[in-house]
């Protein structure tokens, strides 16, 4: 290993030991949490991707003290917010989700800051995604989680209402409540699909990085996750409502309702996989055409010579 990489590993290990109590609480919290269990994989993915891209890391470096200083300041402020020193009137109990949000943000920011100080701007350009993916280890704050859940909840209700309208279902709607013939449904927070949407978004980030090179194609893959998640939840509500109306209202108490999330998540992987395939194939065709064009130009130059 090069000297900068050894220095980074030493500093990363020291920071991990320094934040050891926080990381232990975080691991226990994430392991037992349905929504944030994916955060445990973020440091592993970062380490794996940095290992894959280790040859791209610069051997001669110029530290980027500006970025390192900004991230260091963010880490300090995050610790102060977690411990209630910047807002004593609103203390944050240790071990809670909000406390972990600020504490894990401090750990991730300090590690990325050490990386910037070790490898500089060239190192950040070479491995921006792997090192920045470390922020995926930070669980959402309660406010962010509630806001995202609310957006998905209402958007899913709109999608389901559109499907009921298109299929000719008699419907009287009051906000998130659907009055269907013989049954009333409510799109509850549990129906927002926030769990599967977050998992699919993280998957799109890693999959786009591994299989796609074009920034706009990577963006398109990740941007498709939100509408795909809304459509998936809408289909789930519409399916349950249709079965309750045309077959038996007891479908609302069936496993399809209470344990059907993985099934609909699996179905949503089909259009996601197709989109990734078409983006990948389109990129390969573009690269192939560019290579052929360069070869033709080189052949013409050789003839002229």
PDB file of C-alpha atoms in Angstrom:
ATOM      1  CA  UNK A   1       0.000   0.000   0.000  1.00  0.00           C
ATOM      2  CA  UNK A   2       1.118   3.522  -0.727  1.00  0.00           C
ATOM      3  CA  UNK A   3       2.095   5.825   2.118  1.00  0.00           C
ATOM      4  CA  UNK A   4      -1.031   8.080   1.824  1.00  0.00           C
ATOM      5  CA  UNK A   5      -3.298   5.033   1.954  1.00  0.00           C
ATOM      6  CA  UNK A   6      -1.563   3.689   5.067  1.00  0.00           C
ATOM      7  CA  UNK A   7      -1.878   7.119   6.688  1.00  0.00           C
ATOM      8  CA  UNK A   8      -5.588   7.241   5.863  1.00  0.00           C
ATOM      9  CA  UNK A   9      -6.159   3.765   7.306  1.00  0.00           C
ATOM     10  CA  UNK A  10      -4.333   4.720  10.500  1.00  0.00           C
ATOM     11  CA  UNK A  11      -6.389   7.922  10.925  1.00  0.00           C
ATOM     12  CA  UNK A  12      -9.621   6.095  10.074  1.00  0.00           C
ATOM     13  CA  UNK A  13      -8.866   3.455  12.694  1.00  0.00           C
ATOM     14  CA  UNK A  14      -8.094   6.146  15.282  1.00  0.00           C
ATOM     15  CA  UNK A  15     -11.373   7.957  14.569  1.00  0.00           C
ATOM     16  CA  UNK A  16     -13.289   4.700  14.734  1.00  0.00           C
ATOM     17  CA  UNK A  17     -11.804   3.984  18.159  1.00  0.00           C
ATOM     18  CA  UNK A  18     -12.590   7.545  19.272  1.00  0.00           C
ATOM     19  CA  UNK A  19     -16.211   7.134  18.177  1.00  0.00           C
ATOM     20  CA  UNK A  20     -16.333   3.545  19.440  1.00  0.00           C
ATOM     21  CA  UNK A  21     -19.161   4.014  21.997  1.00  0.00           C
ATOM     22  CA  UNK A  22     -21.296   5.782  19.370  1.00  0.00           C
ATOM     23  CA  UNK A  23     -20.638   3.056  16.790  1.00  0.00           C
ATOM     24  CA  UNK A  24     -21.588   0.361  19.296  1.00  0.00           C
ATOM     25  CA  UNK A  25     -24.915   2.066  20.086  1.00  0.00           C
ATOM     26  CA  UNK A  26     -25.491   2.629  16.369  1.00  0.00           C
ATOM     27  CA  UNK A  27     -24.861  -1.026  15.509  1.00  0.00           C
ATOM     28  CA  UNK A  28     -27.350  -2.196  18.129  1.00  0.00           C
ATOM     29  CA  UNK A  29     -29.915   0.390  17.019  1.00  0.00           C
ATOM     30  CA  UNK A  30     -29.580  -0.419  13.312  1.00  0.00           C
ATOM     31  CA  UNK A  31     -29.566  -4.179  13.834  1.00  0.00           C
ATOM     32  CA  UNK A  32     -32.952  -4.066  15.538  1.00  0.00           C
ATOM     33  CA  UNK A  33     -34.505  -1.397  13.306  1.00  0.00           C
ATOM     34  CA  UNK A  34     -36.527  -2.341  10.219  1.00  0.00           C
ATOM     35  CA  UNK A  35     -35.813   0.917   8.399  1.00  0.00           C
ATOM     36  CA  UNK A  36     -32.153   1.561   9.195  1.00  0.00           C
ATOM     37  CA  UNK A  37     -30.647  -1.916   9.098  1.00  0.00           C
ATOM     38  CA  UNK A  38     -29.156  -1.021   5.686  1.00  0.00           C
ATOM     39  CA  UNK A  39     -26.890   1.563   7.345  1.00  0.00           C
ATOM     40  CA  UNK A  40     -24.747  -1.260   8.719  1.00  0.00           C
ATOM     41  CA  UNK A  41     -23.670  -2.116   5.167  1.00  0.00           C
ATOM     42  CA  UNK A  42     -22.568   1.415   4.224  1.00  0.00           C
ATOM     43  CA  UNK A  43     -19.048   1.265   5.779  1.00  0.00           C
ATOM     44  CA  UNK A  44     -18.571  -2.231   4.297  1.00  0.00           C
ATOM     45  CA  UNK A  45     -19.564  -1.009   0.824  1.00  0.00           C
ATOM     46  CA  UNK A  46     -17.258   2.008   1.158  1.00  0.00           C
ATOM     47  CA  UNK A  47     -14.322  -0.196   2.167  1.00  0.00           C
ATOM     48  CA  UNK A  48     -15.014  -2.627  -0.684  1.00  0.00           C
ATOM     49  CA  UNK A  49     -15.311   0.091  -3.337  1.00  0.00           C
ATOM     50  CA  UNK A  50     -12.160   1.836  -2.104  1.00  0.00           C
ATOM     51  CA  UNK A  51     -10.387  -1.512  -2.365  1.00  0.00           C
ATOM     52  CA  UNK A  52     -11.619  -1.894  -5.959  1.00  0.00           C
ATOM     53  CA  UNK A  53     -10.525   1.630  -6.864  1.00  0.00           C
ATOM     54  CA  UNK A  54      -7.245   1.649  -4.910  1.00  0.00           C
ATOM     55  CA  UNK A  55      -5.184   1.862  -8.120  1.00  0.00           C
ATOM     56  CA  UNK A  56      -6.899   5.161  -8.966  1.00  0.00           C
ATOM     57  CA  UNK A  57      -5.769   6.795  -5.752  1.00  0.00           C
ATOM     58  CA  UNK A  58      -2.983   9.334  -6.363  1.00  0.00           C
ATOM     59  CA  UNK A  59       0.506   8.432  -5.149  1.00  0.00           C
ATOM     60  CA  UNK A  60       1.591  12.069  -4.955  1.00  0.00           C
ATOM     61  CA  UNK A  61      -0.974  14.100  -3.052  1.00  0.00           C
ATOM     62  CA  UNK A  62      -1.668  17.683  -2.117  1.00  0.00           C
ATOM     63  CA  UNK A  63      -4.005  17.866   0.911  1.00  0.00           C
ATOM     64  CA  UNK A  64      -7.256  19.775   0.458  1.00  0.00           C
ATOM     65  CA  UNK A  65      -7.358  21.598   3.765  1.00  0.00           C
ATOM     66  CA  UNK A  66     -10.419  23.643   2.787  1.00  0.00           C
ATOM     67  CA  UNK A  67     -12.672  20.614   2.336  1.00  0.00           C
ATOM     68  CA  UNK A  68     -11.087  18.915   5.343  1.00  0.00           C
ATOM     69  CA  UNK A  69     -11.680  22.019   7.475  1.00  0.00           C
ATOM     70  CA  UNK A  70     -15.328  22.344   6.415  1.00  0.00           C
ATOM     71  CA  UNK A  71     -16.008  18.682   7.167  1.00  0.00           C
ATOM     72  CA  UNK A  72     -14.125  18.924  10.455  1.00  0.00           C
ATOM     73  CA  UNK A  73     -16.268  21.899  11.461  1.00  0.00           C
ATOM     74  CA  UNK A  74     -19.385  19.941  10.484  1.00  0.00           C
ATOM     75  CA  UNK A  75     -18.244  17.067  12.685  1.00  0.00           C
ATOM     76  CA  UNK A  76     -17.656  19.357  15.677  1.00  0.00           C
ATOM     77  CA  UNK A  77     -21.025  21.105  15.256  1.00  0.00           C
ATOM     78  CA  UNK A  78     -22.768  17.728  14.930  1.00  0.00           C
ATOM     79  CA  UNK A  79     -21.246  16.506  18.202  1.00  0.00           C
ATOM     80  CA  UNK A  80     -22.285  19.719  19.959  1.00  0.00           C
ATOM     81  CA  UNK A  81     -25.831  19.381  18.618  1.00  0.00           C
ATOM     82  CA  UNK A  82     -25.994  15.736  19.668  1.00  0.00           C
ATOM     83  CA  UNK A  83     -24.885  16.563  23.204  1.00  0.00           C
ATOM     84  CA  UNK A  84     -27.215  19.563  23.462  1.00  0.00           C
ATOM     85  CA  UNK A  85     -24.444  22.118  23.928  1.00  0.00           C
ATOM     86  CA  UNK A  86     -25.718  24.367  21.111  1.00  0.00           C
ATOM     87  CA  UNK A  87     -29.367  24.124  22.168  1.00  0.00           C
ATOM     88  CA  UNK A  88     -29.554  23.405  25.918  1.00  0.00           C
ATOM     89  CA  UNK A  89     -33.285  24.129  25.921  1.00  0.00           C
ATOM     90  CA  UNK A  90     -33.820  21.112  23.620  1.00  0.00           C
ATOM     91  CA  UNK A  91     -31.625  18.308  24.967  1.00  0.00           C
ATOM     92  CA  UNK A  92     -31.139  15.194  22.850  1.00  0.00           C
ATOM     93  CA  UNK A  93     -31.133  12.002  24.939  1.00  0.00           C
ATOM     94  CA  UNK A  94     -28.141   9.770  24.203  1.00  0.00           C
ATOM     95  CA  UNK A  95     -28.929   6.684  22.161  1.00  0.00           C
ATOM     96  CA  UNK A  96     -32.056   8.067  20.535  1.00  0.00           C
ATOM     97  CA  UNK A  97     -32.505   8.242  16.778  1.00  0.00           C
ATOM     98  CA  UNK A  98     -31.863  11.981  16.629  1.00  0.00           C
ATOM     99  CA  UNK A  99     -28.741  11.651  18.795  1.00  0.00           C
ATOM    100  CA  UNK A 100     -27.442   8.925  16.488  1.00  0.00           C
ATOM    101  CA  UNK A 101     -28.170  11.091  13.445  1.00  0.00           C
ATOM    102  CA  UNK A 102     -25.874  13.862  14.703  1.00  0.00           C
ATOM    103  CA  UNK A 103     -23.235  11.539  16.162  1.00  0.00           C
ATOM    104  CA  UNK A 104     -22.990   9.331  13.070  1.00  0.00           C
ATOM    105  CA  UNK A 105     -22.921  12.433  10.881  1.00  0.00           C
ATOM    106  CA  UNK A 106     -19.926  13.586  12.912  1.00  0.00           C
ATOM    107  CA  UNK A 107     -18.167  10.238  12.423  1.00  0.00           C
ATOM    108  CA  UNK A 108     -18.796  10.135   8.672  1.00  0.00           C
ATOM    109  CA  UNK A 109     -17.838  13.798   8.180  1.00  0.00           C
ATOM    110  CA  UNK A 110     -14.613  13.377  10.148  1.00  0.00           C
ATOM    111  CA  UNK A 111     -13.618  10.307   8.109  1.00  0.00           C
ATOM    112  CA  UNK A 112     -14.316  12.026   4.791  1.00  0.00           C
ATOM    113  CA  UNK A 113     -12.424  15.069   6.069  1.00  0.00           C
ATOM    114  CA  UNK A 114      -9.404  12.896   6.888  1.00  0.00           C
ATOM    115  CA  UNK A 115      -9.645  11.415   3.391  1.00  0.00           C
ATOM    116  CA  UNK A 116      -9.613  14.941   1.874  1.00  0.00           C
ATOM    117  CA  UNK A 117      -6.634  15.885   4.015  1.00  0.00           C
ATOM    118  CA  UNK A 118      -4.813  12.701   2.999  1.00  0.00           C
ATOM    119  CA  UNK A 119      -5.529  12.411  -0.727  1.00  0.00           C
ATOM    120  CA  UNK A 120      -6.515  15.964  -1.614  1.00  0.00           C
ATOM    121  CA  UNK A 121      -8.773  17.129  -4.424  1.00  0.00           C
ATOM    122  CA  UNK A 122      -7.381  14.604  -6.913  1.00  0.00           C
ATOM    123  CA  UNK A 123      -8.229  11.784  -4.526  1.00  0.00           C
ATOM    124  CA  UNK A 124     -11.736  13.135  -4.049  1.00  0.00           C
ATOM    125  CA  UNK A 125     -12.258  13.238  -7.807  1.00  0.00           C
ATOM    126  CA  UNK A 126     -10.901   9.716  -8.234  1.00  0.00           C
ATOM    127  CA  UNK A 127     -13.057   8.056  -5.565  1.00  0.00           C
ATOM    128  CA  UNK A 128     -15.793  10.535  -4.761  1.00  0.00           C
ATOM    129  CA  UNK A 129     -18.643   8.040  -4.675  1.00  0.00           C
ATOM    130  CA  UNK A 130     -17.007   5.356  -2.488  1.00  0.00           C
ATOM    131  CA  UNK A 131     -15.942   7.804   0.215  1.00  0.00           C
ATOM    132  CA  UNK A 132     -19.136   9.891   0.133  1.00  0.00           C
ATOM    133  CA  UNK A 133     -21.228   6.723   0.337  1.00  0.00           C
ATOM    134  CA  UNK A 134     -20.073   6.578   3.948  1.00  0.00           C
ATOM    135  CA  UNK A 135     -22.809   9.122   4.727  1.00  0.00           C
ATOM    136  CA  UNK A 136     -25.329   6.353   3.985  1.00  0.00           C
ATOM    137  CA  UNK A 137     -24.392   4.962   7.415  1.00  0.00           C
ATOM    138  CA  UNK A 138     -26.144   7.955   9.030  1.00  0.00           C
ATOM    139  CA  UNK A 139     -29.744   7.118  10.013  1.00  0.00           C
ATOM    140  CA  UNK A 140     -32.317   9.729   9.090  1.00  0.00           C
ATOM    141  CA  UNK A 141     -33.368  12.147  11.779  1.00  0.00           C
ATOM    142  CA  UNK A 142     -36.959  11.683  13.019  1.00  0.00           C
ATOM    143  CA  UNK A 143     -38.030  14.876  11.222  1.00  0.00           C
ATOM    144  CA  UNK A 144     -36.558  13.747   7.893  1.00  0.00           C
ATOM    145  CA  UNK A 145     -38.042  10.282   8.281  1.00  0.00           C
ATOM    146  CA  UNK A 146     -41.498  11.663   9.070  1.00  0.00           C
ATOM    147  CA  UNK A 147     -41.346  14.120   6.157  1.00  0.00           C
ATOM    148  CA  UNK A 148     -40.314  11.456   3.643  1.00  0.00           C
ATOM    149  CA  UNK A 149     -42.913   9.039   4.980  1.00  0.00           C
ATOM    150  CA  UNK A 150     -45.615  11.695   4.642  1.00  0.00           C
ATOM    151  CA  UNK A 151     -44.675  12.512   1.057  1.00  0.00           C
ATOM    152  CA  UNK A 152     -44.704   8.835   0.057  1.00  0.00           C
ATOM    153  CA  UNK A 153     -47.964   8.253   1.911  1.00  0.00           C
ATOM    154  CA  UNK A 154     -49.868  11.011   0.083  1.00  0.00           C
ATOM    155  CA  UNK A 155     -48.226  10.271  -3.279  1.00  0.00           C
ATOM    156  CA  UNK A 156     -49.174   6.596  -2.956  1.00  0.00           C
ATOM    157  CA  UNK A 157     -52.769   7.601  -2.205  1.00  0.00           C
ATOM    158  CA  UNK A 158     -52.828   9.746  -5.356  1.00  0.00           C
ATOM    159  CA  UNK A 159     -51.451   6.877  -7.437  1.00  0.00           C
ATOM    160  CA  UNK A 160     -54.021   4.445  -6.037  1.00  0.00           C
ATOM    161  CA  UNK A 161     -56.857   6.928  -6.635  1.00  0.00           C
ATOM    162  CA  UNK A 162     -55.778   7.302 -10.269  1.00  0.00           C
ATOM    163  CA  UNK A 163     -55.787   3.513 -10.706  1.00  0.00           C
ATOM    164  CA  UNK A 164     -59.258   3.199  -9.176  1.00  0.00           C
ATOM    165  CA  UNK A 165     -60.493   5.929 -11.531  1.00  0.00           C
ATOM    166  CA  UNK A 166     -58.950   4.333 -14.629  1.00  0.00           C
ATOM    167  CA  UNK A 167     -60.436   0.918 -13.796  1.00  0.00           C
ATOM    168  CA  UNK A 168     -63.889   2.412 -13.211  1.00  0.00           C
ATOM    169  CA  UNK A 169     -64.107   1.680  -9.492  1.00  0.00           C
ATOM    170  CA  UNK A 170     -66.846   3.549  -7.587  1.00  0.00           C
ATOM    171  CA  UNK A 171     -64.924   5.657  -5.110  1.00  0.00           C
ATOM    172  CA  UNK A 172     -65.520   8.400  -2.597  1.00  0.00           C
ATOM    173  CA  UNK A 173     -62.268   9.778  -1.243  1.00  0.00           C
ATOM    174  CA  UNK A 174     -61.587  11.845   1.850  1.00  0.00           C
ATOM    175  CA  UNK A 175     -57.870  12.601   1.995  1.00  0.00           C
ATOM    176  CA  UNK A 176     -56.117   9.330   2.743  1.00  0.00           C
ATOM    177  CA  UNK A 177     -59.391   7.429   3.257  1.00  0.00           C
ATOM    178  CA  UNK A 178     -61.012   5.553   0.350  1.00  0.00           C
ATOM    179  CA  UNK A 179     -64.686   4.613   0.594  1.00  0.00           C
ATOM    180  CA  UNK A 180     -65.172   1.691  -1.777  1.00  0.00           C
ATOM    181  CA  UNK A 181     -68.309  -0.431  -2.251  1.00  0.00           C
ATOM    182  CA  UNK A 182     -68.600  -2.529   0.897  1.00  0.00           C
ATOM    183  CA  UNK A 183     -65.303  -1.451   2.507  1.00  0.00           C
ATOM    184  CA  UNK A 184     -63.300   1.583   3.628  1.00  0.00           C
ATOM    185  CA  UNK A 185     -59.522   1.717   3.238  1.00  0.00           C
ATOM    186  CA  UNK A 186     -57.006   4.117   4.726  1.00  0.00           C
ATOM    187  CA  UNK A 187     -53.506   4.677   3.345  1.00  0.00           C
ATOM    188  CA  UNK A 188     -51.693   4.544   6.679  1.00  0.00           C
ATOM    189  CA  UNK A 189     -48.050   5.556   7.299  1.00  0.00           C
ATOM    190  CA  UNK A 190     -47.186   1.856   7.162  1.00  0.00           C
ATOM    191  CA  UNK A 191     -48.391   1.889   3.546  1.00  0.00           C
ATOM    192  CA  UNK A 192     -45.912   4.576   2.518  1.00  0.00           C
ATOM    193  CA  UNK A 193     -43.283   2.023   1.465  1.00  0.00           C
ATOM    194  CA  UNK A 194     -40.461   4.098   2.949  1.00  0.00           C
ATOM    195  CA  UNK A 195     -38.478   0.955   3.841  1.00  0.00           C
ATOM    196  CA  UNK A 196     -38.388  -0.552   0.363  1.00  0.00           C
ATOM    197  CA  UNK A 197     -37.977   2.856  -1.295  1.00  0.00           C
ATOM    198  CA  UNK A 198     -34.856   3.647   0.751  1.00  0.00           C
ATOM    199  CA  UNK A 199     -33.399   0.189   0.105  1.00  0.00           C
ATOM    200  CA  UNK A 200     -34.047   0.505  -3.623  1.00  0.00           C
ATOM    201  CA  UNK A 201     -32.511   3.991  -3.676  1.00  0.00           C
ATOM    202  CA  UNK A 202     -29.333   2.743  -1.990  1.00  0.00           C
ATOM    203  CA  UNK A 203     -29.280  -0.165  -4.453  1.00  0.00           C
ATOM    204  CA  UNK A 204     -29.614   2.243  -7.371  1.00  0.00           C
ATOM    205  CA  UNK A 205     -26.646   4.293  -6.157  1.00  0.00           C
ATOM    206  CA  UNK A 206     -24.357   1.277  -5.838  1.00  0.00           C
ATOM    207  CA  UNK A 207     -25.656  -0.419  -8.989  1.00  0.00           C
ATOM    208  CA  UNK A 208     -25.289   2.752 -11.029  1.00  0.00           C
ATOM    209  CA  UNK A 209     -21.728   3.208  -9.832  1.00  0.00           C
ATOM    210  CA  UNK A 210     -20.728  -0.374 -10.602  1.00  0.00           C
ATOM    211  CA  UNK A 211     -22.451  -0.811 -13.972  1.00  0.00           C
ATOM    212  CA  UNK A 212     -22.754   2.676 -15.464  1.00  0.00           C
ATOM    213  CA  UNK A 213     -20.149   5.306 -16.290  1.00  0.00           C
ATOM    214  CA  UNK A 214     -22.257   8.189 -17.585  1.00  0.00           C
ATOM    215  CA  UNK A 215     -23.326  10.626 -14.818  1.00  0.00           C
ATOM    216  CA  UNK A 216     -26.706  11.288 -16.421  1.00  0.00           C
ATOM    217  CA  UNK A 217     -27.451   7.565 -16.671  1.00  0.00           C
ATOM    218  CA  UNK A 218     -26.560   7.079 -13.020  1.00  0.00           C
ATOM    219  CA  UNK A 219     -28.816  10.006 -12.140  1.00  0.00           C
ATOM    220  CA  UNK A 220     -31.657   8.608 -14.265  1.00  0.00           C
ATOM    221  CA  UNK A 221     -31.455   5.250 -12.496  1.00  0.00           C
ATOM    222  CA  UNK A 222     -31.594   6.818  -9.019  1.00  0.00           C
ATOM    223  CA  UNK A 223     -34.247   9.370 -10.010  1.00  0.00           C
ATOM    224  CA  UNK A 224     -36.520   6.551 -11.194  1.00  0.00           C
ATOM    225  CA  UNK A 225     -36.672   5.056  -7.688  1.00  0.00           C
ATOM    226  CA  UNK A 226     -39.127   7.592  -6.240  1.00  0.00           C
ATOM    227  CA  UNK A 227     -41.811   7.331  -8.970  1.00  0.00           C
ATOM    228  CA  UNK A 228     -41.283   3.565  -9.049  1.00  0.00           C
ATOM    229  CA  UNK A 229     -41.819   3.374  -5.289  1.00  0.00           C
ATOM    230  CA  UNK A 230     -44.960   5.497  -5.503  1.00  0.00           C
ATOM    231  CA  UNK A 231     -46.306   3.359  -8.343  1.00  0.00           C
ATOM    232  CA  UNK A 232     -45.537   0.168  -6.385  1.00  0.00           C
ATOM    233  CA  UNK A 233     -47.428   1.408  -3.321  1.00  0.00           C
ATOM    234  CA  UNK A 234     -50.317   2.581  -5.475  1.00  0.00           C
ATOM    235  CA  UNK A 235     -50.557  -0.845  -7.092  1.00  0.00           C
ATOM    236  CA  UNK A 236     -50.547  -2.465  -3.661  1.00  0.00           C
ATOM    237  CA  UNK A 237     -53.454  -0.331  -2.393  1.00  0.00           C
ATOM    238  CA  UNK A 238     -55.359  -0.761  -5.667  1.00  0.00           C
ATOM    239  CA  UNK A 239     -54.853  -4.543  -5.643  1.00  0.00           C
ATOM    240  CA  UNK A 240     -56.126  -4.913  -2.082  1.00  0.00           C
ATOM    241  CA  UNK A 241     -59.085  -2.624  -2.731  1.00  0.00           C
ATOM    242  CA  UNK A 242     -60.048  -4.437  -5.915  1.00  0.00           C
ATOM    243  CA  UNK A 243     -59.838  -7.868  -4.244  1.00  0.00           C
ATOM    244  CA  UNK A 244     -61.945  -6.628  -1.311  1.00  0.00           C
ATOM    245  CA  UNK A 245     -64.654  -5.247  -3.598  1.00  0.00           C
ATOM    246  CA  UNK A 246     -64.863  -7.972  -6.235  1.00  0.00           C
ATOM    247  CA  UNK A 247     -63.919 -11.042  -4.181  1.00  0.00           C
ATOM    248  CA  UNK A 248     -64.043 -10.835  -0.386  1.00  0.00           C
ATOM    249  CA  UNK A 249     -63.555  -7.971   2.114  1.00  0.00           C
ATOM    250  CA  UNK A 250     -61.501 -10.349   4.258  1.00  0.00           C
ATOM    251  CA  UNK A 251     -58.553  -9.696   1.943  1.00  0.00           C
ATOM    252  CA  UNK A 252     -57.879  -6.658   4.127  1.00  0.00           C
ATOM    253  CA  UNK A 253     -56.895  -9.057   6.936  1.00  0.00           C
ATOM    254  CA  UNK A 254     -54.941 -11.414   4.699  1.00  0.00           C
ATOM    255  CA  UNK A 255     -51.145 -11.970   4.598  1.00  0.00           C
ATOM    256  CA  UNK A 256     -51.128 -10.077   1.299  1.00  0.00           C
ATOM    257  CA  UNK A 257     -51.944  -6.939   3.275  1.00  0.00           C
ATOM    258  CA  UNK A 258     -49.841  -7.474   6.384  1.00  0.00           C
ATOM    259  CA  UNK A 259     -46.861  -9.353   4.921  1.00  0.00           C
ATOM    260  CA  UNK A 260     -47.167  -8.514   1.231  1.00  0.00           C
ATOM    261  CA  UNK A 261     -44.464  -5.833   1.180  1.00  0.00           C
ATOM    262  CA  UNK A 262     -41.640  -8.130   0.009  1.00  0.00           C
ATOM    263  CA  UNK A 263     -43.840  -9.447  -2.806  1.00  0.00           C
ATOM    264  CA  UNK A 264     -44.564  -5.996  -4.221  1.00  0.00           C
ATOM    265  CA  UNK A 265     -40.948  -4.969  -3.653  1.00  0.00           C
ATOM    266  CA  UNK A 266     -39.844  -7.981  -5.688  1.00  0.00           C
ATOM    267  CA  UNK A 267     -42.237  -7.016  -8.469  1.00  0.00           C
ATOM    268  CA  UNK A 268     -40.812  -3.479  -8.502  1.00  0.00           C
ATOM    269  CA  UNK A 269     -37.348  -4.941  -9.109  1.00  0.00           C
ATOM    270  CA  UNK A 270     -38.492  -6.071 -12.567  1.00  0.00           C
ATOM    271  CA  UNK A 271     -38.883  -2.554 -14.079  1.00  0.00           C
ATOM    272  CA  UNK A 272     -35.853  -1.392 -12.094  1.00  0.00           C
ATOM    273  CA  UNK A 273     -33.729  -4.201 -13.522  1.00  0.00           C
ATOM    274  CA  UNK A 274     -35.021  -3.527 -17.037  1.00  0.00           C
ATOM    275  CA  UNK A 275     -34.158   0.168 -16.726  1.00  0.00           C
ATOM    276  CA  UNK A 276     -30.639  -0.680 -15.538  1.00  0.00           C
ATOM    277  CA  UNK A 277     -30.257  -3.145 -18.424  1.00  0.00           C
ATOM    278  CA  UNK A 278     -31.346  -0.632 -21.074  1.00  0.00           C
ATOM    279  CA  UNK A 279     -29.151   2.105 -19.607  1.00  0.00           C
ATOM    280  CA  UNK A 280     -26.198  -0.289 -19.522  1.00  0.00           C
ATOM    281  CA  UNK A 281     -26.786  -1.520 -23.067  1.00  0.00           C
ATOM    282  CA  UNK A 282     -27.236   2.019 -24.388  1.00  0.00           C
ATOM    283  CA  UNK A 283     -23.980   3.067 -22.770  1.00  0.00           C
ATOM    284  CA  UNK A 284     -22.121   0.099 -24.252  1.00  0.00           C
ATOM    285  CA  UNK A 285     -23.468   0.938 -27.720  1.00  0.00           C
ATOM    286  CA  UNK A 286     -22.353   4.555 -27.325  1.00  0.00           C
ATOM    287  CA  UNK A 287     -18.874   3.470 -26.258  1.00  0.00           C
ATOM    288  CA  UNK A 288     -18.696   1.022 -29.175  1.00  0.00           C
ATOM    289  CA  UNK A 289     -19.688   3.705 -31.712  1.00  0.00           C
ATOM    290  CA  UNK A 290     -17.145   6.118 -30.279  1.00  0.00           C
ATOM    291  CA  UNK A 291     -14.424   3.475 -30.482  1.00  0.00           C
ATOM    292  CA  UNK A 292     -15.307   2.667 -34.091  1.00  0.00           C
ATOM    293  CA  UNK A 293     -15.301   6.367 -34.964  1.00  0.00           C
ATOM    294  CA  UNK A 294     -11.856   6.827 -33.447  1.00  0.00           C
ATOM    295  CA  UNK A 295     -10.556   3.795 -35.349  1.00  0.00           C
ATOM    296  CA  UNK A 296     -11.957   5.161 -38.622  1.00  0.00           C
ATOM    297  CA  UNK A 297     -10.342   8.533 -38.012  1.00  0.00           C
ATOM    298  CA  UNK A 298      -7.052   6.858 -37.173  1.00  0.00           C
ATOM    299  CA  UNK A 299      -7.287   4.780 -40.354  1.00  0.00           C
ATOM    300  CA  UNK A 300      -7.853   7.877 -42.475  1.00  0.00           C
ATOM    301  CA  UNK A 301      -4.863   9.582 -40.888  1.00  0.00           C
ATOM    302  CA  UNK A 302      -2.716   6.531 -41.616  1.00  0.00           C
ATOM    303  CA  UNK A 303      -3.770   6.562 -45.276  1.00  0.00           C
ATOM    304  CA  UNK A 304      -3.007  10.254 -45.587  1.00  0.00           C
ATOM    305  CA  UNK A 305       0.380   9.688 -44.005  1.00  0.00           C
TER     306      UNK A 305
END
